[in-house]
Amino acid sequence: MCSTRNPLNADPIRANWRAFSAAKVDVDPKKTIFYQVPDTVPKLGDKYAVVEVGGSQVIVEEGRWYTVDRLKADVGDTIRLPRVLLMKMAADKVQLGLPYLEEAIVEAKVVEHLRGDKLTAGKYKPKKHYRRRWGVRDELTKFVVTKIHTDSTDFIPTADA
């Protein structure tokens, strides 16, 4: 076996992995730089919840409307969204469910059923004069959140707060 090393196979990170893994990182928390959220991101109020609805997780606030996959409800119906993952009701209190909050209630009113934008797809077989194209539109539901509340006493403000 040859004692010379091939420089093309040399990997400095793998060669010095012990030095990298043993290095300790001292970070002063006062000098840590945090990511600034751009102004284009909508600000959340003091009262919001994270709800699992229509196959996705949505951050909801009272008075705002949201579009999700089709729900089995008629237009004008009031629906309750039972799968609440997180809820913020007061200025400094956030309640997190494992996996869901049992006493949290989010009520919404179905505004309309609609269809999303058309997505086109296709397939073909070369040299066989075989081409197929089709379009797909998602079935969606738009709803307005009317009430976010909880039966728990954890969010009731006290006199000292």
Coordinates of C-alpha atoms in Angstrom, one line a residue:
M1 CA 0.0 0.0 0.0
C2 CA 1.2 3.4 -0.9
S3 CA 1.9 5.8 2.0
T4 CA 1.1 9.0 0.0
R5 CA -2.4 10.3 0.2
N6 CA -4.5 11.2 -2.8
P7 CA -5.4 15.0 -2.4
L8 CA -8.6 14.5 -4.4
N9 CA -10.0 12.1 -1.7
A10 CA -8.8 14.3 1.2
D11 CA -11.8 15.7 3.2
P12 CA -10.6 18.2 5.8
I13 CA -13.9 18.1 7.7
R14 CA -13.9 14.3 8.1
A15 CA -10.1 14.3 8.8
N16 CA -10.6 16.7 11.7
W17 CA -14.0 15.6 13.0
R18 CA -12.7 15.2 16.5
A19 CA -11.5 18.8 16.6
F20 CA -14.9 20.0 15.3
S21 CA -17.0 17.9 17.7
A22 CA -14.8 18.8 20.8
A23 CA -15.0 22.6 20.1
K24 CA -17.3 24.4 22.5
V25 CA -19.3 27.4 21.3
D26 CA -19.7 30.2 23.8
V27 CA -22.5 32.6 22.7
D28 CA -23.4 35.6 24.7
P29 CA -27.2 35.9 24.7
K30 CA -26.9 39.7 24.6
K31 CA -25.0 39.5 21.3
T32 CA -27.3 37.0 19.6
I33 CA -28.9 38.4 16.5
F34 CA -32.5 37.5 15.9
Y35 CA -34.3 37.5 12.6
Q36 CA -36.4 40.5 12.0
V37 CA -39.9 39.7 10.7
P38 CA -40.6 41.8 7.6
D39 CA -43.5 44.2 7.6
T40 CA -45.3 42.2 4.9
V41 CA -46.0 39.4 7.4
P42 CA -49.4 40.0 9.0
K43 CA -49.2 40.8 12.7
L44 CA -51.0 38.5 15.1
G45 CA -53.2 40.1 17.8
D46 CA -53.5 39.2 21.4
K47 CA -56.0 36.4 20.8
Y48 CA -55.3 33.7 18.2
A49 CA -55.3 29.9 17.9
V50 CA -53.6 27.2 15.8
V51 CA -56.3 24.9 14.5
E52 CA -56.1 21.7 12.5
V53 CA -58.8 21.9 9.8
G54 CA -59.2 20.6 6.3
G55 CA -56.0 18.6 6.4
S56 CA -53.8 21.5 7.4
Q57 CA -52.8 23.7 10.3
V58 CA -54.1 27.2 10.2
I59 CA -53.4 30.2 12.6
V60 CA -56.8 31.8 13.1
E61 CA -58.0 35.0 14.6
E62 CA -61.5 36.3 15.3
G63 CA -63.1 38.2 12.4
R64 CA -60.7 36.9 9.7
W65 CA -61.7 34.5 6.9
Y66 CA -59.7 31.5 5.8
T67 CA -59.8 29.1 2.9
V68 CA -59.2 25.4 3.5
D69 CA -60.0 22.1 1.7
R70 CA -63.8 21.3 1.4
L71 CA -65.6 20.8 4.7
K72 CA -68.9 18.9 5.0
A73 CA -71.0 21.8 6.0
D74 CA -73.6 24.0 4.2
V75 CA -73.2 27.7 3.5
G76 CA -74.3 29.7 6.5
D77 CA -73.7 26.9 9.0
T78 CA -71.8 27.5 12.2
I79 CA -69.1 24.9 12.7
R80 CA -66.9 24.1 15.7
L81 CA -63.3 23.3 15.1
P82 CA -62.3 20.8 17.8
R83 CA -58.7 20.2 17.0
V84 CA -57.0 23.2 18.6
L85 CA -53.3 22.8 18.9
L86 CA -52.3 26.1 20.5
M87 CA -54.2 29.1 22.0
K88 CA -53.2 32.5 23.0
M89 CA -55.9 34.5 24.9
A90 CA -54.0 37.0 27.1
A91 CA -51.0 39.2 26.5
D92 CA -48.5 36.7 28.0
K93 CA -50.3 33.4 28.3
V94 CA -50.0 30.7 25.7
Q95 CA -51.6 27.3 26.2
L96 CA -50.2 24.3 24.2
G97 CA -52.0 21.0 23.7
L98 CA -50.5 17.6 23.7
P99 CA -51.6 17.0 21.0
Y100 CA -54.9 19.0 21.3
L101 CA -56.5 21.3 23.8
E102 CA -59.6 19.6 25.2
E103 CA -61.3 22.7 26.6
A104 CA -60.6 25.1 23.7
I105 CA -63.4 26.0 21.3
V106 CA -63.1 27.8 18.0
E107 CA -66.4 28.6 16.2
A108 CA -66.6 29.7 12.6
K109 CA -69.3 30.4 10.0
V110 CA -69.1 28.9 6.5
V111 CA -69.2 31.8 4.0
E112 CA -69.0 29.9 0.7
H113 CA -67.8 26.8 -1.2
L114 CA -65.5 27.5 -4.1
R115 CA -63.1 25.9 -6.4
G116 CA -59.4 26.7 -6.6
D117 CA -57.2 27.6 -9.6
K118 CA -56.9 25.0 -12.3
L119 CA -53.7 22.9 -12.3
T120 CA -52.9 21.2 -15.6
A121 CA -51.1 17.9 -16.0
G122 CA -50.3 15.6 -18.9
K123 CA -48.6 12.5 -20.1
Y124 CA -47.2 11.4 -23.4
K125 CA -45.4 8.5 -25.1
P126 CA -42.7 9.5 -27.5
K127 CA -43.0 8.4 -31.1
K128 CA -46.4 6.9 -30.6
H129 CA -48.7 9.9 -31.1
Y130 CA -50.1 9.6 -27.6
R131 CA -50.8 12.8 -25.7
R132 CA -53.2 13.3 -22.8
R133 CA -53.9 16.5 -20.8
W134 CA -56.2 17.1 -18.0
G135 CA -57.0 19.8 -15.4
V136 CA -57.6 19.6 -11.7
R137 CA -59.4 22.2 -9.4
D138 CA -59.4 21.9 -5.6
E139 CA -62.7 22.0 -3.8
L140 CA -62.4 24.7 -1.1
T141 CA -64.4 26.1 1.7
K142 CA -64.2 29.7 3.0
F143 CA -65.1 30.4 6.6
V144 CA -65.0 33.3 9.0
V145 CA -63.9 32.7 12.6
T146 CA -66.6 34.1 14.9
K147 CA -65.4 33.1 18.4
I148 CA -62.2 31.8 20.1
H149 CA -62.8 30.9 23.7
T150 CA -62.0 28.2 26.3
D151 CA -63.7 26.6 29.3
S152 CA -60.5 26.6 31.3
T153 CA -59.9 29.2 34.0
D154 CA -56.2 29.5 33.1
F155 CA -56.8 32.5 30.8
I156 CA -59.0 34.5 33.2
P157 CA -57.1 37.7 34.1
T158 CA -56.5 38.2 37.8
A159 CA -56.6 41.4 39.7
D160 CA -52.8 41.7 40.0
A161 CA -52.2 41.4 36.2

